[in-house]
PDB file of C-alpha atoms in Angstrom:
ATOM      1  CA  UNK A   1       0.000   0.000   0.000  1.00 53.00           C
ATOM      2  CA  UNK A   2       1.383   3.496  -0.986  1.00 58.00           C
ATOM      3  CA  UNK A   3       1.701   6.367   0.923  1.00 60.00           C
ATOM      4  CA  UNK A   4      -1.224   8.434  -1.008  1.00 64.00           C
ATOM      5  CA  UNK A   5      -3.581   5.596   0.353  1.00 59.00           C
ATOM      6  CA  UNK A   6      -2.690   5.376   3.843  1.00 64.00           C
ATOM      7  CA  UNK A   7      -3.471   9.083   4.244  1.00 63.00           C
ATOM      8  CA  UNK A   8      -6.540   8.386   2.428  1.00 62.00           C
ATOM      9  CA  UNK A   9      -7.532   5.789   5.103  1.00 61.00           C
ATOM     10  CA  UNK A  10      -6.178   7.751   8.137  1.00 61.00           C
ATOM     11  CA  UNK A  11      -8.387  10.911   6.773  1.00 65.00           C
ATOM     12  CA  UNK A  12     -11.932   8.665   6.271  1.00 62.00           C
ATOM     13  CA  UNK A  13     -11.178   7.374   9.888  1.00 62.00           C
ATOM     14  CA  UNK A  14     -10.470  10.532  11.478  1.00 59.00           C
ATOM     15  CA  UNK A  15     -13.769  11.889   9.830  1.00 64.00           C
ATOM     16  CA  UNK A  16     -15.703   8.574  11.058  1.00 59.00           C
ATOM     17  CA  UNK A  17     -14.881   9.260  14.582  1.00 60.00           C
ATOM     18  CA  UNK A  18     -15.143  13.105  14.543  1.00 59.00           C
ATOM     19  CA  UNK A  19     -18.757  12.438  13.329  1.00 59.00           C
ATOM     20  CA  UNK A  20     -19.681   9.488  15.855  1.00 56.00           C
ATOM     21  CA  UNK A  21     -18.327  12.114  18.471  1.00 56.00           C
ATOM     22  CA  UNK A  22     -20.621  14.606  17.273  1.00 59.00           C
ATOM     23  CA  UNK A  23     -23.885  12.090  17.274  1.00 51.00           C
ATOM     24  CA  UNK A  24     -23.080  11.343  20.643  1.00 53.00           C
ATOM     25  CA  UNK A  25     -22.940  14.525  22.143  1.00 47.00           C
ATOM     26  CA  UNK A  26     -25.911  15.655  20.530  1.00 51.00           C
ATOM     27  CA  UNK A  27     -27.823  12.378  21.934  1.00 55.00           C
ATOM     28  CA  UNK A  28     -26.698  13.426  25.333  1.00 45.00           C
ATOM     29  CA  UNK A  29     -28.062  16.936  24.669  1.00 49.00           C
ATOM     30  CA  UNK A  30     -31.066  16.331  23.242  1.00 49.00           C
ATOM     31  CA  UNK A  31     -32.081  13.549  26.289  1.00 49.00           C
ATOM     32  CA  UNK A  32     -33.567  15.967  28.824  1.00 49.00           C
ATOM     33  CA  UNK A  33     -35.413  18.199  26.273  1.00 45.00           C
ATOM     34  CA  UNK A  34     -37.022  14.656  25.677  1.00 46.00           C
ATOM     35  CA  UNK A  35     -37.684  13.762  29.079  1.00 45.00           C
ATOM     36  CA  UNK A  36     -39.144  17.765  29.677  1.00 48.00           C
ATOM     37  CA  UNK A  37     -40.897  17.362  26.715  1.00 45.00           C
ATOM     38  CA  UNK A  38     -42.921  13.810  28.061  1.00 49.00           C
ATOM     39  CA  UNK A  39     -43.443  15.627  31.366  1.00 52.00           C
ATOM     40  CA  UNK A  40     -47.139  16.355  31.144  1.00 53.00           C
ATOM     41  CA  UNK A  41     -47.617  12.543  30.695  1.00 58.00           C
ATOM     42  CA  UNK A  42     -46.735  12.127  34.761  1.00 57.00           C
ATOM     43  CA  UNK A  43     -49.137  10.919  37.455  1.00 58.00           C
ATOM     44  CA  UNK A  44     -48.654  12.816  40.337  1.00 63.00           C
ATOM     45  CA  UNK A  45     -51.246  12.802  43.611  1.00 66.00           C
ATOM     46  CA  UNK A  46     -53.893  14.932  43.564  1.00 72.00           C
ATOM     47  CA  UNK A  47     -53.611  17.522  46.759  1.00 78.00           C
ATOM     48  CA  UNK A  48     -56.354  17.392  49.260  1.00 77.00           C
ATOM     49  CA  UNK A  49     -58.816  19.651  48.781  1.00 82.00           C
ATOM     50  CA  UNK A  50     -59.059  22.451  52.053  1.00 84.00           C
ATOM     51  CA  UNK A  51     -63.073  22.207  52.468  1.00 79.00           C
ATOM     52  CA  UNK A  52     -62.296  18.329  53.068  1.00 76.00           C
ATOM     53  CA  UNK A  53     -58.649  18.840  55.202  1.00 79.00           C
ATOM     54  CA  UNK A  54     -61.303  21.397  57.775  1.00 79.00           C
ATOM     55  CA  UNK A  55     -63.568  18.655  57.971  1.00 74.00           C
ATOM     56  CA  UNK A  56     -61.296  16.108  59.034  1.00 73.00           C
ATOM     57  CA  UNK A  57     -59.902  18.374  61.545  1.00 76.00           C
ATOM     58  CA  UNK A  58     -63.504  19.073  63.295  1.00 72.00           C
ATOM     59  CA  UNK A  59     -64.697  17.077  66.012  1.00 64.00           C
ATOM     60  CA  UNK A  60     -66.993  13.717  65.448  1.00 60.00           C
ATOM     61  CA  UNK A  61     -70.678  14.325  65.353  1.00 58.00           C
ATOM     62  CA  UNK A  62     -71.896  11.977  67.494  1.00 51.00           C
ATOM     63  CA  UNK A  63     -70.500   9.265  70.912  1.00 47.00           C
ATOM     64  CA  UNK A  64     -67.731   7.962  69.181  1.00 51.00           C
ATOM     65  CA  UNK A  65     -65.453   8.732  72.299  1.00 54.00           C
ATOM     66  CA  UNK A  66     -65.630   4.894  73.387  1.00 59.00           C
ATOM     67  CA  UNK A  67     -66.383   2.297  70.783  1.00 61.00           C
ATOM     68  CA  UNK A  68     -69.136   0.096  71.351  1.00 59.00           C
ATOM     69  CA  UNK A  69     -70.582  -3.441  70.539  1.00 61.00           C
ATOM     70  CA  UNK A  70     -72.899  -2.939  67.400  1.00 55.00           C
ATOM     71  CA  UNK A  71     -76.576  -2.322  68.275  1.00 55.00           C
ATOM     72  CA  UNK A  72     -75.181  -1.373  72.007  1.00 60.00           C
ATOM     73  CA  UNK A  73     -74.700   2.501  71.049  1.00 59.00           C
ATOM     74  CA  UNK A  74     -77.225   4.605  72.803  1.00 64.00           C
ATOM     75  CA  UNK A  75     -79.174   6.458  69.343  1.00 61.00           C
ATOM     76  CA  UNK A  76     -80.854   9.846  69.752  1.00 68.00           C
ATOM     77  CA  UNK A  77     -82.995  11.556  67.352  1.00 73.00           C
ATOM     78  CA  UNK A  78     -80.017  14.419  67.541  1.00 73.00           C
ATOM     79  CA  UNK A  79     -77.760  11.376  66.964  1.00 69.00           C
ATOM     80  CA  UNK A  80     -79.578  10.382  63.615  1.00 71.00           C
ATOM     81  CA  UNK A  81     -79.545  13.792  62.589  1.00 74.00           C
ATOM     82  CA  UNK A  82     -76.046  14.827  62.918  1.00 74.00           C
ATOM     83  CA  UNK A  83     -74.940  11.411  61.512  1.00 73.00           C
ATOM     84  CA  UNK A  84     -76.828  12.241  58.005  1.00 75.00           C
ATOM     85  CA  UNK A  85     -75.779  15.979  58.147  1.00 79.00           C
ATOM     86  CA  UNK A  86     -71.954  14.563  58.176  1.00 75.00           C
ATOM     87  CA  UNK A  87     -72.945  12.415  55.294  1.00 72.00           C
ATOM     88  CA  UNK A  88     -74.229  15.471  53.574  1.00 73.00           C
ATOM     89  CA  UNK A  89     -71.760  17.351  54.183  1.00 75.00           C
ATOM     90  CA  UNK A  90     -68.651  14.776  53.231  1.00 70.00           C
ATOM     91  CA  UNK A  91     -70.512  14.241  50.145  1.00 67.00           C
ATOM     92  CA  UNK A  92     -71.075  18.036  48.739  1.00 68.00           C
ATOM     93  CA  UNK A  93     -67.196  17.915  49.093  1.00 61.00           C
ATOM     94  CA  UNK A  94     -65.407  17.284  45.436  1.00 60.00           C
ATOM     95  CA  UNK A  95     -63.023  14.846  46.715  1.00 52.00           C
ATOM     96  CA  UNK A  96     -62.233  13.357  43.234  1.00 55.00           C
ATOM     97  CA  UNK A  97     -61.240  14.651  40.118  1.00 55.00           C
ATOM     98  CA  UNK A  98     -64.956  13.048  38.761  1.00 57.00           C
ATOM     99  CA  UNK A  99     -66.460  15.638  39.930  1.00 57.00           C
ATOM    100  CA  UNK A 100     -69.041  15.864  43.889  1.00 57.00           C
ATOM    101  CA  UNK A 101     -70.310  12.790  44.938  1.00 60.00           C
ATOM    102  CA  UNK A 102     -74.077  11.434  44.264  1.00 62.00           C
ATOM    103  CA  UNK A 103     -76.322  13.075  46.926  1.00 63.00           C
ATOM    104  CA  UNK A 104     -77.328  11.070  49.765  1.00 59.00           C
ATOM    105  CA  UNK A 105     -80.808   9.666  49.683  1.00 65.00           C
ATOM    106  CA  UNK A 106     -82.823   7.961  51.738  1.00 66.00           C
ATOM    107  CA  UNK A 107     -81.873   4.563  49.244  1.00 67.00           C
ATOM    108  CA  UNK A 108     -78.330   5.283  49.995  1.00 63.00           C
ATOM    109  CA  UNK A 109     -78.831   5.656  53.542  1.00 63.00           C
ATOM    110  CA  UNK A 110     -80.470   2.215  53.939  1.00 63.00           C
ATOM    111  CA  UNK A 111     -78.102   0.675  51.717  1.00 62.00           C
ATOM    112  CA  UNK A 112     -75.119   1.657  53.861  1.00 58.00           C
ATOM    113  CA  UNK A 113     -77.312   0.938  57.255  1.00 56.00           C
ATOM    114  CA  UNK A 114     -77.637  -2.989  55.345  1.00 58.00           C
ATOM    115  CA  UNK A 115     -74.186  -3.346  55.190  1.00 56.00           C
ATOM    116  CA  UNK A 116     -73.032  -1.756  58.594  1.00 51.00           C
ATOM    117  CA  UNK A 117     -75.456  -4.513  60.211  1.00 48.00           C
ATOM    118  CA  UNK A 118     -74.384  -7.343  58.139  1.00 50.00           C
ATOM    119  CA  UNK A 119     -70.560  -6.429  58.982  1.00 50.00           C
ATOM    120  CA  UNK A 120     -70.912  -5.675  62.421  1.00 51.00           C
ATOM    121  CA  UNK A 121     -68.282  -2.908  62.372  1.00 53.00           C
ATOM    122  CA  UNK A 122     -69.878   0.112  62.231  1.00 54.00           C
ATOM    123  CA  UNK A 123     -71.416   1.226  65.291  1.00 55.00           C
ATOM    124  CA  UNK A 124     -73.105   4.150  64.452  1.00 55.00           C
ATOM    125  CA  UNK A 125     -75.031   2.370  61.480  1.00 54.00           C
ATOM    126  CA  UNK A 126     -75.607  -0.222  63.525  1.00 59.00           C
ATOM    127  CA  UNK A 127     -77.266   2.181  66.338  1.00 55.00           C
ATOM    128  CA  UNK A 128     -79.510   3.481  63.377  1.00 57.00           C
ATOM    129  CA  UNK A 129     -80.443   0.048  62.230  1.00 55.00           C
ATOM    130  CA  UNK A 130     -81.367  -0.692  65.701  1.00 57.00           C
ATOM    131  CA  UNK A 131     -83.062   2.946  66.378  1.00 52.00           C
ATOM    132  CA  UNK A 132     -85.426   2.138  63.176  1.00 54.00           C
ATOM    133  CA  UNK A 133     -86.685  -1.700  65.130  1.00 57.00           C
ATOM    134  CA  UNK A 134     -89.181  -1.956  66.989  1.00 56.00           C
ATOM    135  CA  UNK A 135     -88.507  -1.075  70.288  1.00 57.00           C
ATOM    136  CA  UNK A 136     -90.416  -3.431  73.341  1.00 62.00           C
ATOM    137  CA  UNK A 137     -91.852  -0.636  76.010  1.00 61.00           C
ATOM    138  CA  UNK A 138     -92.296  -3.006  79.752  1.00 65.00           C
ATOM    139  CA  UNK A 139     -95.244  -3.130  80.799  1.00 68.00           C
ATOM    140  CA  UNK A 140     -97.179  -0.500  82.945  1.00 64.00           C
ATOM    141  CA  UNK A 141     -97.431  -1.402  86.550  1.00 70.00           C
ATOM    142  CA  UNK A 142    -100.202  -0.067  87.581  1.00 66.00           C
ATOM    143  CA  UNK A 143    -103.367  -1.280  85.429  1.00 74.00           C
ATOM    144  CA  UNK A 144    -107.050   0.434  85.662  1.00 77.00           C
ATOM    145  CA  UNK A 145    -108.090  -2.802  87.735  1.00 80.00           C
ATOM    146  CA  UNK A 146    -105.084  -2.220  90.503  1.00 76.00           C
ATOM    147  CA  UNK A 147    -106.042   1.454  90.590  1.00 72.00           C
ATOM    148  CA  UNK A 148    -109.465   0.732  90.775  1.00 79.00           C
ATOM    149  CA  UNK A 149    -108.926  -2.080  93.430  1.00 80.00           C
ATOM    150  CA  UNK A 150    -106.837   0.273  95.438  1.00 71.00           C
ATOM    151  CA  UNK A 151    -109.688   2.990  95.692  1.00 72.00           C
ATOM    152  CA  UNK A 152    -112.410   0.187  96.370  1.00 78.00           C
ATOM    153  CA  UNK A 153    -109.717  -1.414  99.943  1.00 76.00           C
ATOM    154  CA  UNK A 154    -109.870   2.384 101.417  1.00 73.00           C
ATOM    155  CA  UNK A 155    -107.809   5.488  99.241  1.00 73.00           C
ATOM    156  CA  UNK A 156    -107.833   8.520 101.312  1.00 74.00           C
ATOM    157  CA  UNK A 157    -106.248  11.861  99.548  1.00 81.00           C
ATOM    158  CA  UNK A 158    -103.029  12.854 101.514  1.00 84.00           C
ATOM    159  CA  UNK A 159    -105.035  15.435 103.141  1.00 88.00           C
ATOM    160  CA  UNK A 160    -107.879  13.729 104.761  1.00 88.00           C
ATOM    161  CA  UNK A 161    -105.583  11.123 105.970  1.00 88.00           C
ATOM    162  CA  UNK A 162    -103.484  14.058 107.807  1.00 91.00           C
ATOM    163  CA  UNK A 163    -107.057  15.261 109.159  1.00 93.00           C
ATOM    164  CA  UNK A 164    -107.815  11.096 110.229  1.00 92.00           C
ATOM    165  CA  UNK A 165    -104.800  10.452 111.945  1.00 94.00           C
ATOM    166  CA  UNK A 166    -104.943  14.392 113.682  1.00 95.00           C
ATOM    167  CA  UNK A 167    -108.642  13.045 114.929  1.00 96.00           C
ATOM    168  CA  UNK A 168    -107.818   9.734 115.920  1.00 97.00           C
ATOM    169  CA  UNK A 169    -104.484  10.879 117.661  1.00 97.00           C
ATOM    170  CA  UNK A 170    -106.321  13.648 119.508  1.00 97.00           C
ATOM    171  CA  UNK A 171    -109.136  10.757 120.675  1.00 97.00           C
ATOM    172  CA  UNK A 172    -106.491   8.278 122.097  1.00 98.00           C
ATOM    173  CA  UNK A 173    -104.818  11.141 123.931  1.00 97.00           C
ATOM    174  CA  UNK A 174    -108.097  11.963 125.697  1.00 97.00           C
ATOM    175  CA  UNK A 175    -108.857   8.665 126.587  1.00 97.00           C
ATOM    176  CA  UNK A 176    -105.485   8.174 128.188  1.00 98.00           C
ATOM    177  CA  UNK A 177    -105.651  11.325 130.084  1.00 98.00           C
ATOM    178  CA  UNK A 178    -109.127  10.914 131.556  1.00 97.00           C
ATOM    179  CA  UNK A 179    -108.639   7.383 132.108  1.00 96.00           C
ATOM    180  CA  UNK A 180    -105.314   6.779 133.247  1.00 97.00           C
ATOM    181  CA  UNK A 181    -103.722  10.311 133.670  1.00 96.00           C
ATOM    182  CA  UNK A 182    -102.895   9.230 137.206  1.00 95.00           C
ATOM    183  CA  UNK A 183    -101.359   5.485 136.455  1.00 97.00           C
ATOM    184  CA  UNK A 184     -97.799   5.197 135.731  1.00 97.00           C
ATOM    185  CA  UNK A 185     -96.288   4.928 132.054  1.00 96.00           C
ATOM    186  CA  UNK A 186     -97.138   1.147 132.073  1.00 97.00           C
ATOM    187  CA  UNK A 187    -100.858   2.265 133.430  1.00 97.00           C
ATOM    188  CA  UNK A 188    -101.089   4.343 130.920  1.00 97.00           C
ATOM    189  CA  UNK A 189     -99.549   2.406 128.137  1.00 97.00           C
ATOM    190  CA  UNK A 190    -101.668  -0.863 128.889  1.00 97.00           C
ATOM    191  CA  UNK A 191    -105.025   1.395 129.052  1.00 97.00           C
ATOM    192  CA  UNK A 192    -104.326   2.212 125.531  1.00 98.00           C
ATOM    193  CA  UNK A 193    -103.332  -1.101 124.086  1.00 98.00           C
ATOM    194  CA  UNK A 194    -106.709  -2.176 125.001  1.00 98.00           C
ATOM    195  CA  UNK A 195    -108.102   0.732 122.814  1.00 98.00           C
ATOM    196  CA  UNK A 196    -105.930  -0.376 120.171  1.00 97.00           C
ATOM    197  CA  UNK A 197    -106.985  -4.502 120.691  1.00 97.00           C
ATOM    198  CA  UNK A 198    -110.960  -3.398 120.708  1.00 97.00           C
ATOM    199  CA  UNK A 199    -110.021  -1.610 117.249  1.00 97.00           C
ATOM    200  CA  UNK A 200    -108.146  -4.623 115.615  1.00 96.00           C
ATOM    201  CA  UNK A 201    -110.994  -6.804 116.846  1.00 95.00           C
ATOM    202  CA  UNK A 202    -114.255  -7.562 114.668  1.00 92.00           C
ATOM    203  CA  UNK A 203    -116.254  -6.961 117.782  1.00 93.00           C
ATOM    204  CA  UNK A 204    -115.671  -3.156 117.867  1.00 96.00           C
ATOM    205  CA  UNK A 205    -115.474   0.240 115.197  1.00 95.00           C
ATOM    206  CA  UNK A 206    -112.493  -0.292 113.425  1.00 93.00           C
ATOM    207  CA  UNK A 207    -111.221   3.035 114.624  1.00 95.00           C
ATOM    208  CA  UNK A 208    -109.550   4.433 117.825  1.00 97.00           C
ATOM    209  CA  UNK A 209    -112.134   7.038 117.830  1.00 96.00           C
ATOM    210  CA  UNK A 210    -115.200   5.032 116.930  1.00 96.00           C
ATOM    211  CA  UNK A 211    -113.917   2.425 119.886  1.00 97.00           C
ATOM    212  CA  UNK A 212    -113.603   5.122 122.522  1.00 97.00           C
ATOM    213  CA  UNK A 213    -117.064   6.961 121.789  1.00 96.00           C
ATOM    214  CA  UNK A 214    -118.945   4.001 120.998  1.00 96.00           C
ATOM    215  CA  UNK A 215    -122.279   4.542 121.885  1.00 94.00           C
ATOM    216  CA  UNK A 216    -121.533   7.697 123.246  1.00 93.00           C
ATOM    217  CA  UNK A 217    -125.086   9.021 121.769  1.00 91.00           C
ATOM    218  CA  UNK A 218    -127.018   6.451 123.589  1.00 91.00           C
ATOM    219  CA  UNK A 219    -127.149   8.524 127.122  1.00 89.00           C
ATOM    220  CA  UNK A 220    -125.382   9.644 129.901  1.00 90.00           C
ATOM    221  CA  UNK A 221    -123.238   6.622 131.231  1.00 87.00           C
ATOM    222  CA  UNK A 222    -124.126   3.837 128.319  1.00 89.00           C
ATOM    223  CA  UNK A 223    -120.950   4.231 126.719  1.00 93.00           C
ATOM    224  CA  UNK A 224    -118.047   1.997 126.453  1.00 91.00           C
ATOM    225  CA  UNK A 225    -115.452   4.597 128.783  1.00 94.00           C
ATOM    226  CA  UNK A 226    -116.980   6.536 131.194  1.00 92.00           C
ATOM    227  CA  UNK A 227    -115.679   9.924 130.212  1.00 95.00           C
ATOM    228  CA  UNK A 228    -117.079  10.322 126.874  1.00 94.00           C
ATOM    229  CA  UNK A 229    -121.073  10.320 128.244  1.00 94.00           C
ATOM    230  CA  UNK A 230    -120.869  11.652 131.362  1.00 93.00           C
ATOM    231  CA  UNK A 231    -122.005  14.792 130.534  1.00 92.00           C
ATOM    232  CA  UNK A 232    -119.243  17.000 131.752  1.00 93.00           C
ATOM    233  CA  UNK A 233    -116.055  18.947 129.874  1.00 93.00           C
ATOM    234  CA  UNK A 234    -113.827  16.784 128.245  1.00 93.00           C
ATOM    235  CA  UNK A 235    -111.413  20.240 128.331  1.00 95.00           C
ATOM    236  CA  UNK A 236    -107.681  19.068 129.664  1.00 95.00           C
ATOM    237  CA  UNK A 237    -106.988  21.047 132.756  1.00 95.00           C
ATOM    238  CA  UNK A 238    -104.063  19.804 133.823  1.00 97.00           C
ATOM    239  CA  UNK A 239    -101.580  20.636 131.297  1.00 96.00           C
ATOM    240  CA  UNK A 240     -98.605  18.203 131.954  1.00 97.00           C
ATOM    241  CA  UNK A 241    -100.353  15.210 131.895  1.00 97.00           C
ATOM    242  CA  UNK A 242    -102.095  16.111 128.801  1.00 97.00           C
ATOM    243  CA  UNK A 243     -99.023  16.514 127.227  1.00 97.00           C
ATOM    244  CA  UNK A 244     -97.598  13.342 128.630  1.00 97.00           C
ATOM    245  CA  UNK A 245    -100.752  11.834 127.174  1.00 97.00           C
ATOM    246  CA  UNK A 246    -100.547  13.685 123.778  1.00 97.00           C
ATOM    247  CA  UNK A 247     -96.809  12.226 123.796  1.00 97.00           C
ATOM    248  CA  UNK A 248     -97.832   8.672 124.496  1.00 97.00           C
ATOM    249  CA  UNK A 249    -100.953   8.735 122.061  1.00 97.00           C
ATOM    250  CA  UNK A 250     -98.543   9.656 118.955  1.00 97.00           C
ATOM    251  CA  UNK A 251     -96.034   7.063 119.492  1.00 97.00           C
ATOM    252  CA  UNK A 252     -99.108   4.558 120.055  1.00 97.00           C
ATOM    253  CA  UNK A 253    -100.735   5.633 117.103  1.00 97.00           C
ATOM    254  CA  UNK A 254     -97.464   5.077 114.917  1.00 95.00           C
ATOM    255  CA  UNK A 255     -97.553   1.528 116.157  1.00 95.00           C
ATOM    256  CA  UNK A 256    -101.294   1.121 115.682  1.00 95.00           C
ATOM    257  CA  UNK A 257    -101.218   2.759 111.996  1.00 93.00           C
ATOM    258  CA  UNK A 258     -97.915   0.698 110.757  1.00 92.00           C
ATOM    259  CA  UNK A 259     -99.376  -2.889 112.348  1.00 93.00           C
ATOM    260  CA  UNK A 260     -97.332  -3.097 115.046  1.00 94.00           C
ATOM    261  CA  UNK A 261     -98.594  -4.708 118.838  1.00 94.00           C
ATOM    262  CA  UNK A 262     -98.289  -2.167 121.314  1.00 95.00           C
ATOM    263  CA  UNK A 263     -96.496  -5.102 123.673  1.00 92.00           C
ATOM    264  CA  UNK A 264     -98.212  -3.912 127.306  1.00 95.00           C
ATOM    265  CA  UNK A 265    -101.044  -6.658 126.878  1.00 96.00           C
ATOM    266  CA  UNK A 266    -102.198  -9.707 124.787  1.00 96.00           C
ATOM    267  CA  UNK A 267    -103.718  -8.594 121.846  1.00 95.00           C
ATOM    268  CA  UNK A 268    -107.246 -10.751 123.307  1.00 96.00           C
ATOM    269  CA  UNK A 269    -107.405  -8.352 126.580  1.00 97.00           C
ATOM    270  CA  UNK A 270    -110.702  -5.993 125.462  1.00 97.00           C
ATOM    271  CA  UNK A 271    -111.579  -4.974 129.183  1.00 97.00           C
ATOM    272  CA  UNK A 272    -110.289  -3.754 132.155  1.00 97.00           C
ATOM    273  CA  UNK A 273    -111.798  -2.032 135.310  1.00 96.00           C
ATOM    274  CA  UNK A 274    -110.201  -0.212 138.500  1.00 95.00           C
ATOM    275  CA  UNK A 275    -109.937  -2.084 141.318  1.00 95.00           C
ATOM    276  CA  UNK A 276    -112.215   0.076 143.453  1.00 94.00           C
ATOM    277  CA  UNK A 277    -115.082  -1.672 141.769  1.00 94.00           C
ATOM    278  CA  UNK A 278    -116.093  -5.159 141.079  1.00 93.00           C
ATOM    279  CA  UNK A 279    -118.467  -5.319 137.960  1.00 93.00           C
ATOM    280  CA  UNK A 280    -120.512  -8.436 137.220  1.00 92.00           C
ATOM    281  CA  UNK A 281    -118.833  -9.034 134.095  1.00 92.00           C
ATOM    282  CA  UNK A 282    -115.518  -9.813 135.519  1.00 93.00           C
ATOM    283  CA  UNK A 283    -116.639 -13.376 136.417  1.00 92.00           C
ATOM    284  CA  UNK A 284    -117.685 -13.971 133.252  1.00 93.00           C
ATOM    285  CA  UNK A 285    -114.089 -13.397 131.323  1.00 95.00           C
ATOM    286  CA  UNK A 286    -110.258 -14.540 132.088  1.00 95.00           C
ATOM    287  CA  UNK A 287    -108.189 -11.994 133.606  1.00 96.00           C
ATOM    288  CA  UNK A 288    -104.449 -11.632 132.291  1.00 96.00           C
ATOM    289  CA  UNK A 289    -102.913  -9.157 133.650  1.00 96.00           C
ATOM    290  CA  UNK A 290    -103.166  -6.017 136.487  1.00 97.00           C
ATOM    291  CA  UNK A 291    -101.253  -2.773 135.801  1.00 97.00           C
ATOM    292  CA  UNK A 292    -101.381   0.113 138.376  1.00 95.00           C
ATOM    293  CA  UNK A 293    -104.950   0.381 139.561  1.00 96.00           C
ATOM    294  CA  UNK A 294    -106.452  -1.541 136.673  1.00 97.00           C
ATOM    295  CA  UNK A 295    -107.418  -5.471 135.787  1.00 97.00           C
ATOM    296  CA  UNK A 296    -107.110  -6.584 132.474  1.00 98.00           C
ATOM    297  CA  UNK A 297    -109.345  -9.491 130.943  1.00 98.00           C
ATOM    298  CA  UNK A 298    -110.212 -11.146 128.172  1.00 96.00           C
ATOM    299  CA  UNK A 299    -112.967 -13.019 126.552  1.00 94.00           C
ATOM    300  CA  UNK A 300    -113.196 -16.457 127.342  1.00 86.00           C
TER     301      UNK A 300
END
């Protein structure tokens, strides 16, 4: 090979290379205005809108402080309401690039309620699926035939029974005083709980006053205790044994009006006399007991 051609050869290789070179660095170059030029063809996350960003910052409508069991949660009317009003309000929001969400209707509402009770894990719908079932009310206790049998065994208003046991204590307090103002506490006490006996018994009124003034409109001295016929002043004159009588006749009274035995006497003993006189009578029934200046008997 001659001279003139290896020039030749170097020359066309040199060139080759020089232009390779070139094709190269313009590759490199051109690269990024490619890449800036595909740029609008990236997915990127869509930011979060601000209505929806306030909304997740506000409170919970609603108890949602404690989770509960499904069907357990406590629902309100005010519950219900707030609970749809969310909904509403979530769903006026344009969360998607689609455009706001379908409205929520009464379809929708059911549909998600179906679901939250079928899953078990949403409490509130849950709570509204059990607010819309029937709900089983007790029964009343009182019924128009209790009411009507409590009225028929004796109702008094509140105010007549003041006035009743006002009379009745006033009547036991006289009989005490004019009949045993002089005996001793016991005297006193077992001169009452024969009162009380003749009132329990089937025999006599059922009432402390209707015992003590029993027939006291027959005459002078055909009553059942001597003080209530005999004509004179019932008027207390002696003013602390009328209050030691007034004293005794409440707390007997208490006992009488709660059930309770008064405890100074059997409950048979329905007579008793001083023993400055000996009646007729007293043969004919047991005696049980003698307090102070009094005998105590009972039917045989």
């Amino acid at each position: 090979m001659t001279a003139d051609w290896r020039k030749k050869i170097l020359r066309i290789s040199a060139q080759a290379a020089a232009f390779a070179a070139t094709v190269l660095v313009a590759g490199v170059i051109a690269s990024p205005l490619a890449v800036k030029a595909n740029e609008s063809n990236v997915v990127i996350p869509v930011s979060v809108p601000e209505a929806v960003a306030e909304l997740r910052q506000q409170p919970a409508l609603g108890a949602t402080a404690m989770p509960l069991a499904p069907g357990q949660q406590p629902l309100t009317e005010a519950l219900l309401a707030n609970y749809v009003k969310r909904q509403q309000e979530l769903r006026a929001v344009e969360v998607t690039l689609d455009g706001p969400n379908s409205p929520l209707n009464a379809e929708m509402l059911m549909g998600y309620i179906a679901r939250g009770s079928l899953s078990g894990g949403n409490t509130a719908l849950s709570a509204i699926d059990s607010f819309m079932a029937p709900i089983a009310r007790p029964e009343p206790t009182v019924t128009p035939d209790i009411l009507a049998a409590y009225v028929d065994s004796g109702y008094l208003p509140t105010e007549k029974r003041v006035k009743v046991a006002n009379t009745e204590r006033e009547c036991l307090a006289q009989a005490i005083y004019h009949e045993a103002r002089g005996e001793s506490a016991a005297g006193q006490l077992a001169v009452a709980n024969v009162i009380v006996n003749r009132a329990r018994s089937d025999r006599y009124p059922s009432s402390l006053c209707g015992v003590i003034y029993q027939n006291a409109d027959k005459g002078r001295y055909r009553c059942q205790f001597t003080f209530a016929c005999d004509g004179r002043d019932d008027t207390p004159r002696e003013r602390a044994a009328w209050s030691r009588s007034k004293a005794l006749a409440a707390e007997i009274y208490a006992e009488y009006a709660t059930g309770d035995e008064v405890g100074a006497l059997p409950g048979s003993a329905l007579f008793y006399h001083t023993t400055a006189v000996s009646p007729s009578w007293s043969n004919t029934y047991s005696r049980v007991a003698q307090v102070g200046s009094h005998i105590f008997y009972s039917p045989n």
